[in-house]
């Protein structure tokens, strides 16, 4: 049972344009969501997070939007840069008792110069 | 501040052997979690330790075990290795109790032949 889903395995965007990565979840107990960026043979790098009490969180070029009623979150990268090319994972947590993260399957972002 | 470190970075073992992987969290972080990444299953939670106690465990067989020491360093052990245990094993540490972003190490690439 995939509780966190990233339905787009890959996304290609032109440099300078907006990248939008999407994530859906099924477990209504999730109350904390995170986005990670990962290069091959490296560990995931934390990008941005959002608590379920908010619907938007912004950090520089990265903005995460949360739509609780639709159980959907998205990561916007503006403007996209070639160095943003990587696999992006969304993750969710039921933060009440543990730091266990449930990860989506990832979206490979390619930013074309 | 130094990041999460994992040793060794690469390991080749034979079926039936056992292996121990080590993780040193970021200084001051008390929560350490372990994840397995494989191409087919993505990133899957193994277990989490907080103040030397296992706080949560994922859906893995008993061959996978771990522990945490008083200095928050953690080890995971896999006994009776199987070919399917070949994966990238990632350790993550977290600064506080729950619901907070985790910071990943570079991982240990385990190959079982």
PDB file of C-alpha atoms in Angstrom:
ATOM      1  CA  UNK A   1       0.000   0.000   0.000  1.00  0.00           C
ATOM      2  CA  UNK A   2       1.741   3.136  -1.248  1.00  0.00           C
ATOM      3  CA  UNK A   3       0.741   5.835   1.226  1.00  0.00           C
ATOM      4  CA  UNK A   4       2.764   8.542  -0.508  1.00  0.00           C
ATOM      5  CA  UNK A   5       2.671   8.732  -4.290  1.00  0.00           C
ATOM      6  CA  UNK A   6       4.588  10.722  -6.851  1.00  0.00           C
ATOM      7  CA  UNK A   7       2.836   9.904 -10.086  1.00  0.00           C
ATOM      8  CA  UNK A   8       5.323  11.584 -12.402  1.00  0.00           C
ATOM      9  CA  UNK A   9       8.538   9.581 -12.626  1.00  0.00           C
ATOM     10  CA  UNK A  10      10.222  12.383 -14.554  1.00  0.00           C
ATOM     11  CA  UNK A  11       9.874  16.044 -15.477  1.00  0.00           C
ATOM     12  CA  UNK A  12      11.825  18.176 -17.930  1.00  0.00           C
ATOM     13  CA  UNK A  13      11.861  21.968 -17.634  1.00  0.00           C
ATOM     14  CA  UNK A  14      13.724  24.801 -19.334  1.00  0.00           C
ATOM     15  CA  UNK A  15      16.178  26.832 -17.288  1.00  0.00           C
ATOM     16  CA  UNK A  16      14.508  29.906 -15.814  1.00  0.00           C
ATOM     17  CA  UNK A  17      11.021  28.426 -15.927  1.00  0.00           C
ATOM     18  CA  UNK A  18       8.983  27.050 -13.047  1.00  0.00           C
ATOM     19  CA  UNK A  19       9.269  23.396 -11.981  1.00  0.00           C
ATOM     20  CA  UNK A  20       6.238  21.918 -10.261  1.00  0.00           C
ATOM     21  CA  UNK A  21       6.579  18.549  -8.578  1.00  0.00           C
ATOM     22  CA  UNK A  22       3.501  16.852  -7.193  1.00  0.00           C
ATOM     23  CA  UNK A  23       2.824  14.409  -4.401  1.00  0.00           C
ATOM     24  CA  UNK A  24      -0.344  12.732  -3.117  1.00  0.00           C
ATOM     25  CA  UNK A  25      -0.904  10.929   0.154  1.00  0.00           C
ATOM     26  CA  UNK A  26      -3.624   8.704   1.504  1.00  0.00           C
ATOM     27  CA  UNK A  27      -3.086   8.650   5.276  1.00  0.00           C
ATOM     28  CA  UNK A  28      -4.989  11.466   6.972  1.00  0.00           C
ATOM     29  CA  UNK A  29      -2.810  10.999  10.076  1.00  0.00           C
ATOM     30  CA  UNK A  30       0.177  12.525   8.288  1.00  0.00           C
ATOM     31  CA  UNK A  31       0.795  15.978   9.693  1.00  0.00           C
ATOM     32  CA  UNK A  32       4.300  16.850   8.564  1.00  0.00           C
ATOM     33  CA  UNK A  33       5.602  16.808   5.015  1.00  0.00           C
ATOM     34  CA  UNK A  34       9.091  17.209   3.615  1.00  0.00           C
ATOM     35  CA  UNK A  35      10.836  17.450   0.277  1.00  0.00           C
ATOM     36  CA  UNK A  36      14.269  16.017  -0.323  1.00  0.00           C
ATOM     37  CA  UNK A  37      16.619  16.255  -3.280  1.00  0.00           C
ATOM     38  CA  UNK A  38      18.888  13.357  -4.121  1.00  0.00           C
ATOM     39  CA  UNK A  39      21.853  12.865  -6.408  1.00  0.00           C
ATOM     40  CA  UNK A  40      22.997   9.346  -7.344  1.00  0.00           C
ATOM     41  CA  UNK A  41      25.164   7.624  -4.732  1.00  0.00           C
ATOM     42  CA  UNK A  42      24.473  10.353  -2.173  1.00  0.00           C
ATOM     43  CA  UNK A  43      22.056  10.675   0.702  1.00  0.00           C
ATOM     44  CA  UNK A  44      18.919  12.812   0.310  1.00  0.00           C
ATOM     45  CA  UNK A  45      19.356  16.506   1.072  1.00  0.00           C
ATOM     46  CA  UNK A  46      16.585  18.220   3.003  1.00  0.00           C
ATOM     47  CA  UNK A  47      14.981  21.067   1.039  1.00  0.00           C
ATOM     48  CA  UNK A  48      11.838  22.316   2.705  1.00  0.00           C
ATOM     49  CA  UNK A  49       9.062  21.135   4.980  1.00  0.00           C
ATOM     50  CA  UNK A  50       5.527  22.064   5.910  1.00  0.00           C
ATOM     51  CA  UNK A  51       3.322  21.339   8.862  1.00  0.00           C
ATOM     52  CA  UNK A  52      -0.308  20.447   8.323  1.00  0.00           C
ATOM     53  CA  UNK A  53      -1.372  23.616  10.125  1.00  0.00           C
ATOM     54  CA  UNK A  54      -0.045  25.638   7.185  1.00  0.00           C
ATOM     55  CA  UNK A  55      -0.894  25.620   3.507  1.00  0.00           C
ATOM     56  CA  UNK A  56       2.262  27.248   2.194  1.00  0.00           C
ATOM     57  CA  UNK A  57       5.909  27.506   3.139  1.00  0.00           C
ATOM     58  CA  UNK A  58       8.535  29.402   1.200  1.00  0.00           C
ATOM     59  CA  UNK A  59      12.318  29.292   1.282  1.00  0.00           C
ATOM     60  CA  UNK A  60      14.120  31.191  -1.425  1.00  0.00           C
ATOM     61  CA  UNK A  61      13.371  29.631  -4.805  1.00  0.00           C
ATOM     62  CA  UNK A  62      11.443  26.762  -3.185  1.00  0.00           C
ATOM     63  CA  UNK A  63       7.789  26.890  -2.157  1.00  0.00           C
ATOM     64  CA  UNK A  64       5.727  23.996  -0.894  1.00  0.00           C
ATOM     65  CA  UNK A  65       1.930  24.072  -1.057  1.00  0.00           C
ATOM     66  CA  UNK A  66      -0.297  21.769   0.957  1.00  0.00           C
ATOM     67  CA  UNK A  67      -3.930  21.044   0.149  1.00  0.00           C
ATOM     68  CA  UNK A  68      -5.188  18.931   3.030  1.00  0.00           C
ATOM     69  CA  UNK A  69      -8.665  18.361   1.654  1.00  0.00           C
ATOM     70  CA  UNK A  70      -7.190  16.905  -1.528  1.00  0.00           C
ATOM     71  CA  UNK A  71      -4.336  15.209   0.333  1.00  0.00           C
ATOM     72  CA  UNK A  72      -1.958  16.798  -2.138  1.00  0.00           C
ATOM     73  CA  UNK A  73       1.247  18.757  -1.896  1.00  0.00           C
ATOM     74  CA  UNK A  74       3.450  20.342  -4.482  1.00  0.00           C
ATOM     75  CA  UNK A  75       6.938  21.792  -4.672  1.00  0.00           C
ATOM     76  CA  UNK A  76       7.499  24.842  -6.860  1.00  0.00           C
ATOM     77  CA  UNK A  77      11.014  25.810  -7.917  1.00  0.00           C
ATOM     78  CA  UNK A  78      11.305  29.268  -9.434  1.00  0.00           C
ATOM     79  CA  UNK A  79      13.412  29.952 -11.393  1.00  0.00           C
ATOM     80  CA  UNK A  80      14.702  26.488 -12.226  1.00  0.00           C
ATOM     81  CA  UNK A  81      18.456  26.097 -12.638  1.00  0.00           C
ATOM     82  CA  UNK A  82      20.494  23.275 -14.229  1.00  0.00           C
ATOM     83  CA  UNK A  83      21.918  22.478 -10.768  1.00  0.00           C
ATOM     84  CA  UNK A  84      18.399  21.597  -9.641  1.00  0.00           C
ATOM     85  CA  UNK A  85      18.510  18.478 -11.829  1.00  0.00           C
ATOM     86  CA  UNK A  86      18.141  15.561  -9.422  1.00  0.00           C
ATOM     87  CA  UNK A  87      15.570  13.139  -8.040  1.00  0.00           C
ATOM     88  CA  UNK A  88      13.064  14.798  -5.723  1.00  0.00           C
ATOM     89  CA  UNK A  89      11.323  12.811  -3.007  1.00  0.00           C
ATOM     90  CA  UNK A  90       8.383  13.889  -0.959  1.00  0.00           C
ATOM     91  CA  UNK A  91       8.019  12.334   2.472  1.00  0.00           C
ATOM     92  CA  UNK A  92       5.327  12.334   5.121  1.00  0.00           C
ATOM     93  CA  UNK A  93       5.278  11.741   8.835  1.00  0.00           C
ATOM     94  CA  UNK A  94       2.767  11.097  11.555  1.00  0.00           C
ATOM     95  CA  UNK A  95       4.819  13.209  13.903  1.00  0.00           C
ATOM     96  CA  UNK A  96       2.957  12.323  17.052  1.00  0.00           C
ATOM     97  CA  UNK A  97       5.245   9.579  18.208  1.00  0.00           C
ATOM     98  CA  UNK A  98       8.152   9.017  15.883  1.00  0.00           C
ATOM     99  CA  UNK A  99      10.388  10.387  13.183  1.00  0.00           C
ATOM    100  CA  UNK A 100       9.469   7.629  10.744  1.00  0.00           C
ATOM    101  CA  UNK A 101       9.213   9.034   7.238  1.00  0.00           C
ATOM    102  CA  UNK A 102       7.180   7.488   4.443  1.00  0.00           C
ATOM    103  CA  UNK A 103       8.720   8.365   1.104  1.00  0.00           C
ATOM    104  CA  UNK A 104       7.235   8.676  -2.339  1.00  0.00           C
ATOM    105  CA  UNK A 105       8.914   6.969  -5.261  1.00  0.00           C
ATOM    106  CA  UNK A 106      10.611  10.122  -6.500  1.00  0.00           C
ATOM    107  CA  UNK A 107      10.492  12.374  -9.560  1.00  0.00           C
ATOM    108  CA  UNK A 108      13.559  12.879 -11.725  1.00  0.00           C
ATOM    109  CA  UNK A 109      13.799  16.565 -12.618  1.00  0.00           C
ATOM    110  CA  UNK A 110      15.899  17.576 -15.598  1.00  0.00           C
ATOM    111  CA  UNK A 111      16.458  21.290 -16.083  1.00  0.00           C
ATOM    112  CA  UNK A 112      17.603  22.009 -19.622  1.00  0.00           C
ATOM    113  CA  UNK A 113      20.018  24.935 -20.156  1.00  0.00           C
TER     114      UNK A 113
ATOM    115  CA  UNK B   1      29.019  21.382  12.141  1.00  0.00           C
ATOM    116  CA  UNK B   2      29.935  18.021  10.646  1.00  0.00           C
ATOM    117  CA  UNK B   3      27.144  16.149   8.890  1.00  0.00           C
ATOM    118  CA  UNK B   4      25.976  12.598   9.347  1.00  0.00           C
ATOM    119  CA  UNK B   5      28.765  10.146   8.647  1.00  0.00           C
ATOM    120  CA  UNK B   6      28.412   6.516   7.687  1.00  0.00           C
ATOM    121  CA  UNK B   7      31.023   3.821   7.510  1.00  0.00           C
ATOM    122  CA  UNK B   8      31.953   1.981   5.460  1.00  0.00           C
ATOM    123  CA  UNK B   9      30.815   3.657   2.256  1.00  0.00           C
ATOM    124  CA  UNK B  10      30.993   0.498   0.187  1.00  0.00           C
ATOM    125  CA  UNK B  11      30.835  -3.129   1.190  1.00  0.00           C
ATOM    126  CA  UNK B  12      30.767  -6.430  -0.669  1.00  0.00           C
ATOM    127  CA  UNK B  13      29.604  -9.510   1.200  1.00  0.00           C
ATOM    128  CA  UNK B  14      28.680 -13.071   0.354  1.00  0.00           C
ATOM    129  CA  UNK B  15      25.276 -14.659   0.860  1.00  0.00           C
ATOM    130  CA  UNK B  16      24.927 -16.045   4.373  1.00  0.00           C
ATOM    131  CA  UNK B  17      27.421 -13.662   5.948  1.00  0.00           C
ATOM    132  CA  UNK B  18      26.506 -10.899   8.358  1.00  0.00           C
ATOM    133  CA  UNK B  19      27.326  -7.210   8.201  1.00  0.00           C
ATOM    134  CA  UNK B  20      27.447  -4.253  10.582  1.00  0.00           C
ATOM    135  CA  UNK B  21      27.039  -0.691   9.383  1.00  0.00           C
ATOM    136  CA  UNK B  22      27.847   2.357  11.459  1.00  0.00           C
ATOM    137  CA  UNK B  23      26.330   5.834  11.656  1.00  0.00           C
ATOM    138  CA  UNK B  24      27.481   8.920  13.532  1.00  0.00           C
ATOM    139  CA  UNK B  25      24.748  11.555  13.750  1.00  0.00           C
ATOM    140  CA  UNK B  26      25.175  15.293  13.714  1.00  0.00           C
ATOM    141  CA  UNK B  27      26.455  16.469  17.087  1.00  0.00           C
ATOM    142  CA  UNK B  28      23.573  17.008  19.483  1.00  0.00           C
ATOM    143  CA  UNK B  29      21.082  14.958  17.483  1.00  0.00           C
ATOM    144  CA  UNK B  30      19.512  12.210  19.560  1.00  0.00           C
ATOM    145  CA  UNK B  31      17.257  10.555  17.005  1.00  0.00           C
ATOM    146  CA  UNK B  32      18.769   8.222  14.423  1.00  0.00           C
ATOM    147  CA  UNK B  33      16.769   6.451  11.736  1.00  0.00           C
ATOM    148  CA  UNK B  34      17.811   3.900   9.145  1.00  0.00           C
ATOM    149  CA  UNK B  35      16.403   3.492   5.648  1.00  0.00           C
ATOM    150  CA  UNK B  36      16.976   1.042   2.824  1.00  0.00           C
ATOM    151  CA  UNK B  37      16.929   2.264  -0.759  1.00  0.00           C
ATOM    152  CA  UNK B  38      16.518  -0.161  -3.623  1.00  0.00           C
ATOM    153  CA  UNK B  39      15.490   0.485  -7.240  1.00  0.00           C
ATOM    154  CA  UNK B  40      12.343  -1.583  -6.870  1.00  0.00           C
ATOM    155  CA  UNK B  41      11.098  -0.472  -3.428  1.00  0.00           C
ATOM    156  CA  UNK B  42      12.436   3.054  -3.125  1.00  0.00           C
ATOM    157  CA  UNK B  43      13.299   4.423   0.311  1.00  0.00           C
ATOM    158  CA  UNK B  44      11.913   2.257   3.090  1.00  0.00           C
ATOM    159  CA  UNK B  45      12.077   2.858   6.819  1.00  0.00           C
ATOM    160  CA  UNK B  46      13.970   0.241   8.811  1.00  0.00           C
ATOM    161  CA  UNK B  47      13.960   1.539  12.399  1.00  0.00           C
ATOM    162  CA  UNK B  48      14.448   4.591  14.571  1.00  0.00           C
ATOM    163  CA  UNK B  49      16.373   5.008  17.778  1.00  0.00           C
ATOM    164  CA  UNK B  50      16.001   7.789  20.309  1.00  0.00           C
ATOM    165  CA  UNK B  51      18.046   7.945  23.496  1.00  0.00           C
ATOM    166  CA  UNK B  52      19.253   4.362  23.008  1.00  0.00           C
ATOM    167  CA  UNK B  53      15.709   2.990  22.655  1.00  0.00           C
ATOM    168  CA  UNK B  54      14.155   1.630  19.503  1.00  0.00           C
ATOM    169  CA  UNK B  55      11.109   3.799  19.016  1.00  0.00           C
ATOM    170  CA  UNK B  56       9.738   2.409  15.782  1.00  0.00           C
ATOM    171  CA  UNK B  57      10.420  -0.452  13.405  1.00  0.00           C
ATOM    172  CA  UNK B  58       9.530  -0.929   9.768  1.00  0.00           C
ATOM    173  CA  UNK B  59       8.402  -4.067   7.958  1.00  0.00           C
ATOM    174  CA  UNK B  60      11.670  -5.909   7.746  1.00  0.00           C
ATOM    175  CA  UNK B  61      12.548  -9.418   8.918  1.00  0.00           C
ATOM    176  CA  UNK B  62      14.275 -10.034  12.217  1.00  0.00           C
ATOM    177  CA  UNK B  63      17.598 -10.433  10.389  1.00  0.00           C
ATOM    178  CA  UNK B  64      17.739  -6.639  10.443  1.00  0.00           C
ATOM    179  CA  UNK B  65      18.581  -5.206  13.834  1.00  0.00           C
ATOM    180  CA  UNK B  66      20.113  -2.104  15.257  1.00  0.00           C
ATOM    181  CA  UNK B  67      21.228  -0.342  18.365  1.00  0.00           C
ATOM    182  CA  UNK B  68      22.160   3.102  19.590  1.00  0.00           C
ATOM    183  CA  UNK B  69      24.906   3.999  21.998  1.00  0.00           C
ATOM    184  CA  UNK B  70      24.934   6.621  24.730  1.00  0.00           C
ATOM    185  CA  UNK B  71      26.764   9.056  22.422  1.00  0.00           C
ATOM    186  CA  UNK B  72      23.893   8.646  19.891  1.00  0.00           C
ATOM    187  CA  UNK B  73      26.048   6.726  17.415  1.00  0.00           C
ATOM    188  CA  UNK B  74      24.118   3.873  15.888  1.00  0.00           C
ATOM    189  CA  UNK B  75      24.838   0.564  14.245  1.00  0.00           C
ATOM    190  CA  UNK B  76      22.670  -1.697  12.175  1.00  0.00           C
ATOM    191  CA  UNK B  77      23.305  -5.363  11.641  1.00  0.00           C
ATOM    192  CA  UNK B  78      22.047  -7.695   8.962  1.00  0.00           C
ATOM    193  CA  UNK B  79      22.544 -11.391   9.562  1.00  0.00           C
ATOM    194  CA  UNK B  80      22.373 -14.254   7.068  1.00  0.00           C
ATOM    195  CA  UNK B  81      22.631 -11.935   4.090  1.00  0.00           C
ATOM    196  CA  UNK B  82      20.485 -12.558   1.033  1.00  0.00           C
ATOM    197  CA  UNK B  83      20.972 -11.288  -2.508  1.00  0.00           C
ATOM    198  CA  UNK B  84      17.937  -9.042  -2.050  1.00  0.00           C
ATOM    199  CA  UNK B  85      19.674  -7.186   0.768  1.00  0.00           C
ATOM    200  CA  UNK B  86      21.856  -5.436  -1.796  1.00  0.00           C
ATOM    201  CA  UNK B  87      20.909  -1.787  -1.394  1.00  0.00           C
ATOM    202  CA  UNK B  88      21.974   1.659  -0.303  1.00  0.00           C
ATOM    203  CA  UNK B  89      21.545   1.907   3.469  1.00  0.00           C
ATOM    204  CA  UNK B  90      20.950   5.423   4.672  1.00  0.00           C
ATOM    205  CA  UNK B  91      21.136   6.813   8.149  1.00  0.00           C
ATOM    206  CA  UNK B  92      19.390  10.032   9.165  1.00  0.00           C
ATOM    207  CA  UNK B  93      19.585  12.083  12.328  1.00  0.00           C
ATOM    208  CA  UNK B  94      17.144  14.565  13.747  1.00  0.00           C
ATOM    209  CA  UNK B  95      17.716  17.380  16.231  1.00  0.00           C
ATOM    210  CA  UNK B  96      14.613  16.931  18.306  1.00  0.00           C
ATOM    211  CA  UNK B  97      12.013  14.462  19.330  1.00  0.00           C
ATOM    212  CA  UNK B  98       9.507  14.103  16.552  1.00  0.00           C
ATOM    213  CA  UNK B  99       8.090  15.710  13.465  1.00  0.00           C
ATOM    214  CA  UNK B 100      11.254  17.483  12.503  1.00  0.00           C
ATOM    215  CA  UNK B 101      13.352  17.319   9.359  1.00  0.00           C
ATOM    216  CA  UNK B 102      15.950  14.604   9.219  1.00  0.00           C
ATOM    217  CA  UNK B 103      19.421  14.938   7.818  1.00  0.00           C
ATOM    218  CA  UNK B 104      20.828  12.044   5.850  1.00  0.00           C
ATOM    219  CA  UNK B 105      24.308  10.649   5.584  1.00  0.00           C
ATOM    220  CA  UNK B 106      25.868   9.580   2.276  1.00  0.00           C
ATOM    221  CA  UNK B 107      24.846   5.971   2.762  1.00  0.00           C
ATOM    222  CA  UNK B 108      26.576   2.604   2.697  1.00  0.00           C
ATOM    223  CA  UNK B 109      26.331   0.717  -0.585  1.00  0.00           C
ATOM    224  CA  UNK B 110      26.031  -2.980   0.282  1.00  0.00           C
ATOM    225  CA  UNK B 111      26.434  -5.554  -2.450  1.00  0.00           C
ATOM    226  CA  UNK B 112      25.656  -9.191  -1.659  1.00  0.00           C
ATOM    227  CA  UNK B 113      27.059 -11.777  -4.062  1.00  0.00           C
TER     228      UNK B 113
END
